Amino acid sequence: QAHYKLVEKLAESEHRFRELVELQQDIVFRCNTGGILEYVSPSVEDVLGVPARSCVGLPLADLLEGKDAETARQIQLILSGVPRGQEARFRFKGEGGRARWLDLQARQRLGGGSVGTLRDVTDMVIHERERGRLHAELVERNALLKVQDRRREEQAAALRHRYDLQELLTRISARMLEI
């Protein structure tokens, strides 16, 4: 009887935990020591447009857009926990060919492999780039305004010099008439 109650409590606890994982917007995953996905939360479909079942059995690196040897090596290092607690940003293949930027965070599991999360930061990346573009445009406009101000100052100085010359000529002319 006590054994059955413990099994029942464990099943309830597992059910509550699974509900939390499945409702979470971040993608939760579990990989074996080779980086092969053993579990991917259903949110992968909302974020990348890929059914979770189709991801299981694939290397996590296969979900990347434009993967290269260096990127695959970085992912393998993060999954292996070297250095510990590292987070990195990667471009993943999204639905319809649209890239999604995801922050990857993982840690090693007892018994091998790793668990981690992928957080969609695409909107943040887009806003950061737009802010950077606007900042660069502002710097460029400020530089143009400084050039324009310098030209105006030069023109004003030339006008002052011209006025000074005219005033000097007027005085000389006046003295010449006195003589």
PDB file of C-alpha atoms in Angstrom:
ATOM      1  CA  GLN A   1       0.000   0.000   0.000  1.00  0.00           C
ATOM      2  CA  ALA A   2       2.730   2.501   0.979  1.00  0.00           C
ATOM      3  CA  HIS A   3       4.717   1.468  -2.100  1.00  0.00           C
ATOM      4  CA  TYR A   4       1.746   2.194  -4.384  1.00  0.00           C
ATOM      5  CA  LYS A   5       1.231   5.606  -2.770  1.00  0.00           C
ATOM      6  CA  LEU A   6       4.882   6.468  -3.386  1.00  0.00           C
ATOM      7  CA  VAL A   7       4.596   5.348  -7.013  1.00  0.00           C
ATOM      8  CA  GLU A   8       1.414   7.398  -7.362  1.00  0.00           C
ATOM      9  CA  LYS A   9       3.072  10.493  -5.823  1.00  0.00           C
ATOM     10  CA  LEU A  10       6.068  10.056  -8.100  1.00  0.00           C
ATOM     11  CA  ALA A  11       3.793   9.796 -11.142  1.00  0.00           C
ATOM     12  CA  GLU A  12       1.912  12.946 -10.065  1.00  0.00           C
ATOM     13  CA  SER A  13       5.187  14.797  -9.518  1.00  0.00           C
ATOM     14  CA  GLU A  14       6.487  13.713 -12.921  1.00  0.00           C
ATOM     15  CA  HIS A  15       3.208  14.782 -14.543  1.00  0.00           C
ATOM     16  CA  ARG A  16       3.393  18.268 -12.938  1.00  0.00           C
ATOM     17  CA  PHE A  17       7.039  18.621 -13.997  1.00  0.00           C
ATOM     18  CA  ARG A  18       6.256  17.534 -17.566  1.00  0.00           C
ATOM     19  CA  GLU A  19       3.398  20.060 -17.724  1.00  0.00           C
ATOM     20  CA  LEU A  20       5.770  22.843 -16.663  1.00  0.00           C
ATOM     21  CA  VAL A  21       8.378  21.832 -19.234  1.00  0.00           C
ATOM     22  CA  GLU A  22       5.832  21.510 -22.019  1.00  0.00           C
ATOM     23  CA  LEU A  23       4.218  24.887 -21.274  1.00  0.00           C
ATOM     24  CA  GLN A  24       7.528  26.719 -21.103  1.00  0.00           C
ATOM     25  CA  GLN A  25       8.370  28.923 -24.107  1.00  0.00           C
ATOM     26  CA  ASP A  26      12.072  28.063 -23.946  1.00  0.00           C
ATOM     27  CA  ILE A  27      13.071  24.854 -25.655  1.00  0.00           C
ATOM     28  CA  VAL A  28      14.199  22.297 -23.094  1.00  0.00           C
ATOM     29  CA  PHE A  29      16.391  19.463 -24.358  1.00  0.00           C
ATOM     30  CA  ARG A  30      18.401  16.466 -23.249  1.00  0.00           C
ATOM     31  CA  CYS A  31      21.368  15.102 -25.218  1.00  0.00           C
ATOM     32  CA  ASN A  32      23.526  12.038 -24.875  1.00  0.00           C
ATOM     33  CA  THR A  33      27.316  12.337 -24.644  1.00  0.00           C
ATOM     34  CA  GLY A  34      27.564  12.594 -28.450  1.00  0.00           C
ATOM     35  CA  GLY A  35      25.245  15.611 -28.603  1.00  0.00           C
ATOM     36  CA  ILE A  36      22.343  13.533 -29.999  1.00  0.00           C
ATOM     37  CA  LEU A  37      18.950  14.807 -28.849  1.00  0.00           C
ATOM     38  CA  GLU A  38      17.104  12.349 -26.619  1.00  0.00           C
ATOM     39  CA  TYR A  39      14.309  14.746 -25.635  1.00  0.00           C
ATOM     40  CA  VAL A  40      13.090  18.082 -26.982  1.00  0.00           C
ATOM     41  CA  SER A  41      10.155  19.979 -25.487  1.00  0.00           C
ATOM     42  CA  PRO A  42       7.127  20.689 -27.676  1.00  0.00           C
ATOM     43  CA  SER A  43       7.972  24.414 -27.709  1.00  0.00           C
ATOM     44  CA  VAL A  44      10.517  23.627 -30.452  1.00  0.00           C
ATOM     45  CA  GLU A  45       7.565  23.546 -32.847  1.00  0.00           C
ATOM     46  CA  ASP A  46       6.436  27.052 -31.816  1.00  0.00           C
ATOM     47  CA  VAL A  47       9.969  28.458 -32.089  1.00  0.00           C
ATOM     48  CA  LEU A  48      11.475  26.609 -35.055  1.00  0.00           C
ATOM     49  CA  GLY A  49       8.396  25.097 -36.681  1.00  0.00           C
ATOM     50  CA  VAL A  50       9.803  21.584 -36.287  1.00  0.00           C
ATOM     51  CA  PRO A  51       7.906  18.813 -34.495  1.00  0.00           C
ATOM     52  CA  ALA A  52       9.708  17.676 -31.352  1.00  0.00           C
ATOM     53  CA  ARG A  53       9.519  14.025 -32.435  1.00  0.00           C
ATOM     54  CA  SER A  54      11.459  14.753 -35.613  1.00  0.00           C
ATOM     55  CA  CYS A  55      14.323  16.279 -33.589  1.00  0.00           C
ATOM     56  CA  VAL A  56      14.868  13.285 -31.326  1.00  0.00           C
ATOM     57  CA  GLY A  57      17.793  11.256 -32.595  1.00  0.00           C
ATOM     58  CA  LEU A  58      19.411  14.203 -34.408  1.00  0.00           C
ATOM     59  CA  PRO A  59      22.587  15.954 -33.301  1.00  0.00           C
ATOM     60  CA  LEU A  60      21.677  19.340 -31.815  1.00  0.00           C
ATOM     61  CA  ALA A  61      24.093  20.908 -34.301  1.00  0.00           C
ATOM     62  CA  ASP A  62      21.878  19.679 -37.187  1.00  0.00           C
ATOM     63  CA  LEU A  63      19.276  22.271 -36.203  1.00  0.00           C
ATOM     64  CA  LEU A  64      21.752  25.093 -36.820  1.00  0.00           C
ATOM     65  CA  GLU A  65      21.606  27.292 -39.882  1.00  0.00           C
ATOM     66  CA  GLY A  66      24.798  27.306 -41.927  1.00  0.00           C
ATOM     67  CA  LYS A  67      26.642  25.098 -39.495  1.00  0.00           C
ATOM     68  CA  ASP A  68      30.374  24.809 -39.808  1.00  0.00           C
ATOM     69  CA  ALA A  69      33.031  22.783 -38.023  1.00  0.00           C
ATOM     70  CA  GLU A  70      33.848  25.598 -35.567  1.00  0.00           C
ATOM     71  CA  THR A  71      30.200  26.104 -34.586  1.00  0.00           C
ATOM     72  CA  ALA A  72      29.677  22.362 -34.130  1.00  0.00           C
ATOM     73  CA  ARG A  73      32.825  22.264 -31.955  1.00  0.00           C
ATOM     74  CA  GLN A  74      31.523  25.179 -29.834  1.00  0.00           C
ATOM     75  CA  ILE A  75      28.209  23.409 -29.295  1.00  0.00           C
ATOM     76  CA  GLN A  76      29.948  20.170 -28.342  1.00  0.00           C
ATOM     77  CA  LEU A  77      32.085  22.071 -25.804  1.00  0.00           C
ATOM     78  CA  ILE A  78      29.032  23.713 -24.266  1.00  0.00           C
ATOM     79  CA  LEU A  79      27.184  20.399 -24.109  1.00  0.00           C
ATOM     80  CA  SER A  80      30.179  18.753 -22.459  1.00  0.00           C
ATOM     81  CA  GLY A  81      30.238  21.501 -19.831  1.00  0.00           C
ATOM     82  CA  VAL A  82      33.548  23.096 -20.879  1.00  0.00           C
ATOM     83  CA  PRO A  83      33.677  25.839 -19.669  1.00  0.00           C
ATOM     84  CA  ARG A  84      31.001  25.338 -17.073  1.00  0.00           C
ATOM     85  CA  GLY A  85      27.834  27.397 -17.329  1.00  0.00           C
ATOM     86  CA  GLN A  86      28.715  28.980 -20.656  1.00  0.00           C
ATOM     87  CA  GLU A  87      25.960  30.492 -22.742  1.00  0.00           C
ATOM     88  CA  ALA A  88      26.266  31.145 -26.446  1.00  0.00           C
ATOM     89  CA  ARG A  89      24.090  32.534 -29.220  1.00  0.00           C
ATOM     90  CA  PHE A  90      23.558  30.604 -32.439  1.00  0.00           C
ATOM     91  CA  ARG A  91      21.416  30.894 -35.568  1.00  0.00           C
ATOM     92  CA  PHE A  92      19.006  28.002 -35.932  1.00  0.00           C
ATOM     93  CA  LYS A  93      16.922  27.012 -38.930  1.00  0.00           C
ATOM     94  CA  GLY A  94      13.391  28.262 -38.495  1.00  0.00           C
ATOM     95  CA  GLU A  95      10.171  27.520 -40.291  1.00  0.00           C
ATOM     96  CA  GLY A  96      10.111  28.596 -43.919  1.00  0.00           C
ATOM     97  CA  GLY A  97      13.855  29.178 -43.990  1.00  0.00           C
ATOM     98  CA  ARG A  98      13.728  32.090 -41.547  1.00  0.00           C
ATOM     99  CA  ALA A  99      16.642  32.008 -39.144  1.00  0.00           C
ATOM    100  CA  ARG A 100      15.960  32.236 -35.427  1.00  0.00           C
ATOM    101  CA  TRP A 101      18.578  33.393 -32.932  1.00  0.00           C
ATOM    102  CA  LEU A 102      18.645  31.208 -29.826  1.00  0.00           C
ATOM    103  CA  ASP A 103      20.730  31.417 -26.678  1.00  0.00           C
ATOM    104  CA  LEU A 104      21.999  27.968 -25.735  1.00  0.00           C
ATOM    105  CA  GLN A 105      22.701  27.110 -22.127  1.00  0.00           C
ATOM    106  CA  ALA A 106      23.537  23.587 -21.000  1.00  0.00           C
ATOM    107  CA  ARG A 107      25.051  21.604 -18.172  1.00  0.00           C
ATOM    108  CA  GLN A 108      26.206  18.050 -17.776  1.00  0.00           C
ATOM    109  CA  ARG A 109      23.882  15.379 -16.420  1.00  0.00           C
ATOM    110  CA  LEU A 110      24.841  12.802 -13.857  1.00  0.00           C
ATOM    111  CA  GLY A 111      25.562   9.653 -15.781  1.00  0.00           C
ATOM    112  CA  GLY A 112      26.610  11.494 -18.955  1.00  0.00           C
ATOM    113  CA  GLY A 113      25.059  13.676 -21.554  1.00  0.00           C
ATOM    114  CA  SER A 114      23.636  17.106 -20.962  1.00  0.00           C
ATOM    115  CA  VAL A 115      20.445  19.053 -20.410  1.00  0.00           C
ATOM    116  CA  GLY A 116      19.819  22.588 -21.445  1.00  0.00           C
ATOM    117  CA  THR A 117      17.598  25.288 -22.792  1.00  0.00           C
ATOM    118  CA  LEU A 118      17.350  27.247 -25.990  1.00  0.00           C
ATOM    119  CA  ARG A 119      15.812  30.699 -25.576  1.00  0.00           C
ATOM    120  CA  ASP A 120      14.504  32.538 -28.618  1.00  0.00           C
ATOM    121  CA  VAL A 121      16.207  35.950 -28.689  1.00  0.00           C
ATOM    122  CA  THR A 122      15.479  36.761 -32.340  1.00  0.00           C
ATOM    123  CA  ASP A 123      13.451  39.897 -31.589  1.00  0.00           C
ATOM    124  CA  MET A 124      16.141  41.129 -29.220  1.00  0.00           C
ATOM    125  CA  VAL A 125      18.849  40.567 -31.880  1.00  0.00           C
ATOM    126  CA  ILE A 126      16.754  42.421 -34.468  1.00  0.00           C
ATOM    127  CA  HIS A 127      16.234  45.346 -32.078  1.00  0.00           C
ATOM    128  CA  GLU A 128      19.942  45.425 -31.154  1.00  0.00           C
ATOM    129  CA  ARG A 129      20.871  45.556 -34.830  1.00  0.00           C
ATOM    130  CA  GLU A 130      18.335  48.287 -35.523  1.00  0.00           C
ATOM    131  CA  ARG A 131      19.603  50.257 -32.540  1.00  0.00           C
ATOM    132  CA  GLY A 132      23.161  49.822 -33.833  1.00  0.00           C
ATOM    133  CA  ARG A 133      22.104  50.965 -37.310  1.00  0.00           C
ATOM    134  CA  LEU A 134      20.346  54.015 -35.885  1.00  0.00           C
ATOM    135  CA  HIS A 135      23.344  54.801 -33.683  1.00  0.00           C
ATOM    136  CA  ALA A 136      25.673  54.620 -36.709  1.00  0.00           C
ATOM    137  CA  GLU A 137      23.300  56.885 -38.653  1.00  0.00           C
ATOM    138  CA  LEU A 138      23.246  59.350 -35.748  1.00  0.00           C
ATOM    139  CA  VAL A 139      27.061  59.373 -35.560  1.00  0.00           C
ATOM    140  CA  GLU A 140      27.233  59.965 -39.314  1.00  0.00           C
ATOM    141  CA  ARG A 141      24.716  62.818 -39.148  1.00  0.00           C
ATOM    142  CA  ASN A 142      26.576  64.381 -36.221  1.00  0.00           C
ATOM    143  CA  ALA A 143      29.792  64.235 -38.239  1.00  0.00           C
ATOM    144  CA  LEU A 144      28.035  65.935 -41.187  1.00  0.00           C
ATOM    145  CA  LEU A 145      26.640  68.613 -38.860  1.00  0.00           C
ATOM    146  CA  LYS A 146      30.126  69.244 -37.487  1.00  0.00           C
ATOM    147  CA  VAL A 147      31.458  69.662 -41.044  1.00  0.00           C
ATOM    148  CA  GLN A 148      28.603  72.042 -41.846  1.00  0.00           C
ATOM    149  CA  ASP A 149      29.242  73.994 -38.623  1.00  0.00           C
ATOM    150  CA  ARG A 150      32.943  74.217 -39.477  1.00  0.00           C
ATOM    151  CA  ARG A 151      32.097  75.535 -42.959  1.00  0.00           C
ATOM    152  CA  ARG A 152      29.738  78.125 -41.477  1.00  0.00           C
ATOM    153  CA  GLU A 153      32.413  79.191 -39.016  1.00  0.00           C
ATOM    154  CA  GLU A 154      34.913  79.503 -41.884  1.00  0.00           C
ATOM    155  CA  GLN A 155      32.397  81.510 -43.914  1.00  0.00           C
ATOM    156  CA  ALA A 156      31.657  83.720 -40.911  1.00  0.00           C
ATOM    157  CA  ALA A 157      35.388  84.239 -40.348  1.00  0.00           C
ATOM    158  CA  ALA A 158      35.829  85.121 -44.039  1.00  0.00           C
ATOM    159  CA  LEU A 159      32.921  87.571 -43.812  1.00  0.00           C
ATOM    160  CA  ARG A 160      34.391  89.120 -40.653  1.00  0.00           C
ATOM    161  CA  HIS A 161      37.752  89.412 -42.390  1.00  0.00           C
ATOM    162  CA  ARG A 162      36.082  90.983 -45.434  1.00  0.00           C
ATOM    163  CA  TYR A 163      34.164  93.385 -43.185  1.00  0.00           C
ATOM    164  CA  ASP A 164      37.404  94.253 -41.343  1.00  0.00           C
ATOM    165  CA  LEU A 165      39.096  94.909 -44.704  1.00  0.00           C
ATOM    166  CA  GLN A 166      36.203  97.082 -45.883  1.00  0.00           C
ATOM    167  CA  GLU A 167      36.285  99.003 -42.624  1.00  0.00           C
ATOM    168  CA  LEU A 168      40.047  99.478 -42.965  1.00  0.00           C
ATOM    169  CA  LEU A 169      39.654 100.667 -46.577  1.00  0.00           C
ATOM    170  CA  THR A 170      36.891 103.031 -45.496  1.00  0.00           C
ATOM    171  CA  ARG A 171      39.161 104.545 -42.830  1.00  0.00           C
ATOM    172  CA  ILE A 172      42.043 104.833 -45.264  1.00  0.00           C
ATOM    173  CA  SER A 173      39.775 106.486 -47.800  1.00  0.00           C
ATOM    174  CA  ALA A 174      38.484 108.882 -45.187  1.00  0.00           C
ATOM    175  CA  ARG A 175      42.027 109.840 -44.153  1.00  0.00           C
ATOM    176  CA  MET A 176      43.038 110.286 -47.752  1.00  0.00           C
ATOM    177  CA  LEU A 177      40.174 112.686 -48.210  1.00  0.00           C
ATOM    178  CA  GLU A 178      41.286 114.618 -45.137  1.00  0.00           C
ATOM    179  CA  ILE A 179      44.735 115.077 -46.560  1.00  0.00           C
TER     180      ILE A 179
END
